């Protein structure tokens, strides 16, 4: 059987795959089993921060794998401790919990907010306000946190306690806080799966203010927006706010499974021994990969990410298209069905994504300018 036939025979049918079999990659380029070359504007849905087979990343992974691949969290390891220090130093947070995915990072954040509220306000303060069009994961609890009914229908009942607010509606959010006993508010500053919708700065600042006034845990989901994607290390840094909790994953280890929940001093001592855990969390190889990634995301690199995002946005707006997002997290409102645009791009050798009725771009953060320009040319031609 071919790779495609074997996949369809033995792998659960949970993904509607494109008719492309990728066999190797280098930087922003990849090749299929027929030798066709593609410019990848997806980076594994925002995971491959430095593209495919990045040599610095690969060396860090290989060296750590030959030294120590896993110990469990019953012991100390250097990569885990070093990564936690880097994350806290660069964000002003106090402690980190490591898991394996964005959903796990958000589960941790939700548990943290609920325990904090139970101890400071009472056990009936368990509600977590999220936003309509949000996406926070596929476990039963993070599905409940996700403000999109189409993800809910066949998995009811979901975890209780998730009222939804309208994005950018400060008055509506304030009413939800008044009408519910609230433990936390969880937002994405740019809603990726929900359509690459960026929140207004006034709304983000209002969320922080409302949380402070009501002793509510302010949480930002940086699973897709984090680790340089928007031109800042974490997207909340664009808005002049300081969350109590930040969840992240995807590009953190740039291809290996790692999630992290960053905690401010306000909540960093809420968990006690046994309150939470993860067998693979803080795995030395994944941590070494993440150290390799973050060590290269300095101010100059992040400024280049922002410049590349501005270039793509300007080119598309000049071509007459509505563009949303931040940095290299870009949504394009299409004038014909987005599936047709995706197919046309694939045919012309460019891989893209969709989000609702938009074309979504999440290229490697270090994509060379020449390749970015070529990809944008193809995308504009495919959109028309």
XYZ file of C-alpha atoms in Angstrom:
384
model
C 0.000 0.000 0.000
C 1.045 3.612 -0.529
C 1.618 5.945 2.434
C -1.814 7.461 1.804
C -3.521 4.047 1.647
C -1.768 2.833 4.807
C -2.739 6.042 6.614
C -6.390 5.722 5.583
C -6.466 2.058 6.621
C -4.857 2.333 10.049
C -5.172 5.920 11.346
C -8.399 7.209 12.913
C -10.293 9.463 10.526
C -10.068 12.613 12.630
C -8.203 14.723 10.043
C -9.310 15.800 6.591
C -5.876 15.766 5.009
C -4.778 17.571 1.861
C -3.689 15.224 -0.932
C -0.010 15.884 -0.203
C 2.500 13.451 1.335
C 5.453 15.380 2.759
C 8.658 13.338 2.928
C 11.335 15.924 3.789
C 11.827 19.597 4.518
C 14.485 22.261 4.908
C 13.771 25.731 6.221
C 10.513 27.012 4.738
C 10.616 24.445 1.901
C 9.316 20.891 1.820
C 8.978 18.175 -0.803
C 6.317 15.543 -1.443
C 6.762 11.890 -2.444
C 6.807 12.915 -6.114
C 9.627 15.390 -5.586
C 7.429 18.497 -5.897
C 8.669 21.500 -3.919
C 6.402 23.664 -1.741
C 6.868 26.886 0.205
C 5.296 26.101 3.561
C 3.233 29.009 4.898
C 1.767 26.840 7.695
C 4.817 25.796 9.807
C 2.813 22.825 11.092
C 0.029 25.190 12.273
C 2.441 27.575 13.928
C 4.767 24.941 15.385
C 7.937 24.934 13.258
C 9.120 28.373 14.349
C 12.420 27.994 12.475
C 11.071 25.824 9.685
C 12.004 22.250 8.878
C 15.232 20.564 10.025
C 16.701 23.735 11.518
C 20.370 22.830 12.142
C 20.732 24.665 15.479
C 17.522 23.084 16.792
C 18.497 19.641 15.467
C 21.903 19.798 17.117
C 20.413 20.800 20.480
C 17.906 17.934 20.271
C 20.517 15.362 19.211
C 23.024 16.348 21.886
C 20.423 16.184 24.649
C 18.952 12.896 23.357
C 22.388 11.301 23.605
C 22.851 12.628 27.130
C 19.465 12.137 28.801
C 16.078 11.731 27.101
C 13.730 11.329 30.119
C 13.819 10.986 33.889
C 10.277 11.795 35.133
C 9.582 14.764 37.371
C 10.773 12.907 40.468
C 14.249 14.259 39.737
C 15.877 17.575 38.787
C 17.222 18.121 35.266
C 19.203 21.048 33.893
C 17.248 21.738 30.661
C 13.914 21.942 32.497
C 15.272 24.336 35.136
C 17.109 26.483 32.571
C 14.044 26.799 30.342
C 11.853 27.806 33.285
C 14.374 30.503 34.237
C 14.434 31.861 30.675
C 10.640 32.017 30.476
C 10.268 33.737 33.844
C 13.109 36.181 33.234
C 11.743 37.262 29.858
C 8.110 37.607 30.957
C 8.317 38.768 34.562
C 6.396 35.664 35.658
C 7.338 33.724 38.805
C 6.983 29.993 38.081
C 6.238 27.583 35.221
C 4.406 24.276 34.905
C 5.429 22.164 31.910
C 3.084 19.846 29.999
C 2.905 18.547 26.448
C 0.330 20.610 24.552
C -1.735 23.763 24.430
C -4.836 22.018 25.740
C -2.880 20.774 28.758
C -1.458 24.242 29.361
C -4.995 25.637 29.376
C -6.283 22.833 31.628
C -3.553 23.770 34.080
C -4.515 27.453 33.874
C -8.181 26.647 34.538
C -7.345 24.448 37.544
C -5.043 27.158 38.861
C -7.731 29.864 38.609
C -10.360 27.673 40.250
C -8.138 26.711 43.167
C -7.069 30.330 43.696
C -10.708 31.458 43.732
C -11.805 28.627 46.021
C -9.142 29.589 48.559
C -9.651 33.363 48.359
C -13.360 33.802 47.533
C -15.150 30.495 48.122
C -15.687 27.209 46.280
C -18.752 28.561 44.436
C -16.451 30.968 42.552
C -15.538 28.552 39.778
C -16.711 30.199 36.535
C -14.149 30.935 33.832
C -15.243 33.573 31.309
C -13.978 33.029 27.762
C -14.932 34.662 24.465
C -17.181 33.699 21.588
C -15.077 32.454 18.618
C -12.313 31.379 21.002
C -10.465 28.066 20.801
C -8.682 26.581 23.809
C -8.287 22.849 23.080
C -10.061 19.529 22.521
C -10.258 17.940 25.972
C -13.755 18.050 27.477
C -12.872 21.001 29.701
C -10.984 23.026 27.083
C -13.811 22.298 24.613
C -16.171 23.802 27.190
C -13.861 26.830 27.351
C -13.951 27.098 23.561
C -16.647 29.584 22.523
C -17.734 27.798 19.336
C -20.847 25.598 19.423
C -19.790 23.545 16.387
C -17.091 21.910 18.522
C -19.540 20.976 21.287
C -22.538 19.154 19.836
C -21.479 15.494 19.876
C -19.579 15.581 23.170
C -22.194 16.826 25.648
C -22.301 17.251 28.566
C -19.145 19.318 28.789
C -17.541 20.670 31.951
C -19.794 23.274 33.559
C -18.827 26.847 34.376
C -17.845 28.628 31.150
C -19.886 31.758 30.331
C -18.951 33.375 26.995
C -18.462 37.095 26.412
C -18.524 38.873 23.069
C -15.054 39.952 21.904
C -14.422 43.694 22.354
C -17.670 44.213 24.331
C -16.460 45.711 27.606
C -19.952 46.395 28.945
C -21.074 42.843 28.208
C -18.010 41.429 29.936
C -18.635 43.582 32.998
C -22.228 42.297 33.170
C -21.066 38.673 33.003
C -18.704 39.349 35.897
C -21.539 40.940 37.884
C -23.961 38.076 37.143
C -21.586 35.164 37.822
C -19.194 34.070 40.534
C -16.025 34.271 38.462
C -12.654 32.633 39.112
C -10.874 33.677 35.929
C -11.076 35.280 32.504
C -9.242 33.531 29.654
C -8.635 35.276 26.318
C -6.600 34.971 23.124
C -5.416 38.389 21.949
C -5.741 37.050 18.388
C -8.328 34.317 17.930
C -6.597 31.906 15.566
C -9.051 29.075 14.918
C -11.915 31.541 15.323
C -10.907 33.499 12.202
C -7.615 35.254 13.025
C -9.496 38.012 14.862
C -7.371 40.485 16.822
C -8.895 41.990 19.955
C -9.024 45.765 20.452
C -6.355 47.177 22.762
C -9.020 48.915 24.882
C -10.777 45.594 25.447
C -7.594 43.754 26.459
C -6.749 46.518 28.929
C -10.319 46.438 30.257
C -10.032 42.696 30.896
C -6.933 43.323 32.994
C -8.646 46.159 34.888
C -11.821 44.151 35.585
C -9.748 41.249 36.858
C -7.793 43.466 39.221
C -10.936 45.157 40.546
C -12.665 41.834 41.254
C -9.683 39.661 42.271
C -10.173 37.496 39.167
C -7.298 35.533 37.633
C -6.402 37.156 34.282
C -5.267 34.465 31.797
C -3.954 34.808 28.248
C -3.886 31.822 25.903
C -0.646 32.203 23.928
C -0.706 28.719 22.387
C -0.737 30.053 18.816
C 0.164 33.712 19.378
C 3.188 33.037 21.563
C 6.888 32.394 21.034
C 7.495 35.222 18.588
C 4.533 34.655 16.270
C 3.158 38.214 16.499
C 6.476 40.091 16.580
C 6.685 40.083 20.379
C 7.802 37.119 22.467
C 4.183 36.875 23.683
C 1.304 38.754 22.132
C 0.023 40.329 25.371
C 3.204 42.436 25.289
C 1.674 44.493 22.460
C -1.057 45.722 24.823
C 0.818 46.921 27.898
C -0.829 44.390 30.229
C 0.572 41.777 32.620
C -1.480 38.576 32.940
C -1.619 36.436 36.052
C -1.304 33.288 33.913
C 0.013 32.659 30.395
C -0.474 29.342 28.585
C 1.644 28.451 25.569
C 2.758 25.533 23.370
C 3.048 25.111 19.543
C 6.226 27.017 18.597
C 7.797 26.718 22.053
C 9.825 23.597 21.221
C 9.473 24.153 17.446
C 8.364 20.648 16.512
C 8.513 18.636 19.724
C 5.495 18.385 22.049
C 5.761 20.907 24.874
C 3.270 23.127 26.643
C 3.884 25.585 29.458
C 1.747 27.467 31.956
C 3.463 30.580 33.286
C 2.320 31.876 36.674
C 2.679 35.320 38.226
C 3.608 35.731 41.877
C -0.108 36.129 42.653
C -0.837 32.500 41.794
C 2.569 30.794 41.714
C 2.124 29.088 45.093
C -1.508 28.000 44.617
C -0.631 24.429 43.636
C 0.686 22.080 46.313
C 2.403 18.714 45.850
C 0.051 16.375 43.984
C -2.354 19.067 42.757
C -1.148 18.720 39.178
C 1.359 16.725 37.174
C 2.536 15.419 33.809
C 4.674 12.353 33.094
C 6.444 13.938 30.132
C 6.236 17.575 31.265
C 9.594 19.346 31.127
C 11.133 16.463 29.160
C 14.880 17.200 28.759
C 14.919 16.825 24.955
C 11.867 19.067 24.492
C 13.304 21.579 26.951
C 16.622 21.642 25.094
C 14.726 22.306 21.868
C 12.808 25.171 23.492
C 16.008 26.719 24.886
C 17.437 26.640 21.354
C 14.340 28.430 20.051
C 13.997 31.123 22.710
C 17.722 31.910 22.811
C 17.481 33.155 19.195
C 14.334 35.244 19.671
C 15.996 38.516 20.599
C 14.626 42.005 19.894
C 16.209 42.185 16.436
C 14.701 38.845 15.390
C 11.249 39.787 16.693
C 11.441 43.127 14.854
C 12.093 41.193 11.632
C 8.996 39.066 12.287
C 6.911 42.226 12.658
C 8.406 43.686 9.445
C 7.624 40.529 7.487
C 4.058 40.591 8.776
C 3.686 44.231 7.726
C 5.029 43.385 4.266
C 2.504 40.565 3.760
C -0.367 42.711 5.029
C 0.582 45.646 2.764
C 0.875 43.450 -0.326
C -2.520 41.846 0.254
C -4.280 45.115 1.069
C -2.806 46.657 -2.096
C -4.338 43.740 -3.991
C -7.742 44.615 -2.510
C -8.108 42.067 0.291
C -9.153 42.521 3.913
C -6.400 41.320 6.245
C -6.535 40.531 9.972
C -4.100 39.266 12.575
C -0.792 40.378 14.040
C 2.810 39.777 12.936
C 3.114 36.514 11.017
C -0.318 35.323 12.170
C -2.395 36.487 9.221
C -5.987 36.014 8.057
C -7.214 36.981 4.582
C -10.898 37.420 3.735
C -11.324 35.627 0.405
C -13.690 36.589 -2.416
C -14.319 32.977 -3.412
C -14.557 29.783 -1.305
C -11.410 29.406 0.755
C -11.129 25.720 -0.238
C -10.655 26.787 -3.858
C -7.861 29.155 -2.851
C -6.121 26.440 -0.817
C -6.254 24.037 -3.766
C -4.920 26.667 -6.164
C -2.030 27.456 -3.803
C -1.119 23.775 -3.473
C -1.151 23.380 -7.240
C 1.241 26.353 -7.524
C 3.536 25.010 -4.783
C 2.490 26.942 -1.672
C 0.928 25.392 1.452
C -1.598 27.527 3.393
C -4.284 27.054 6.052
C -7.849 28.194 6.618
C -9.691 29.624 9.619
C -13.453 29.837 9.159
C -13.942 31.719 5.871
C -10.404 33.126 5.786
C -7.113 32.000 4.340
C -4.676 31.694 7.252
C -0.906 32.133 7.047
C 1.532 30.979 9.748
C 4.907 30.792 7.982
C 8.178 29.975 9.736
C 9.316 33.069 11.590
C 12.690 33.049 9.831
C 11.318 32.602 6.308
C 13.741 34.303 3.873
C 12.411 37.467 2.237
C 12.803 36.010 -1.267
C 10.676 32.969 -0.420
C 8.103 35.114 1.380
C 7.733 37.384 -1.653
C 7.371 34.379 -3.965
C 4.725 32.827 -1.711
C 2.749 36.083 -1.533
C 2.826 36.319 -5.339
C 1.298 32.838 -5.570
C -1.289 33.579 -2.878
C -2.463 36.775 -4.599
C -2.723 34.939 -7.913
C -4.695 32.145 -6.243
C -7.035 34.576 -4.482
C -8.050 36.337 -7.698
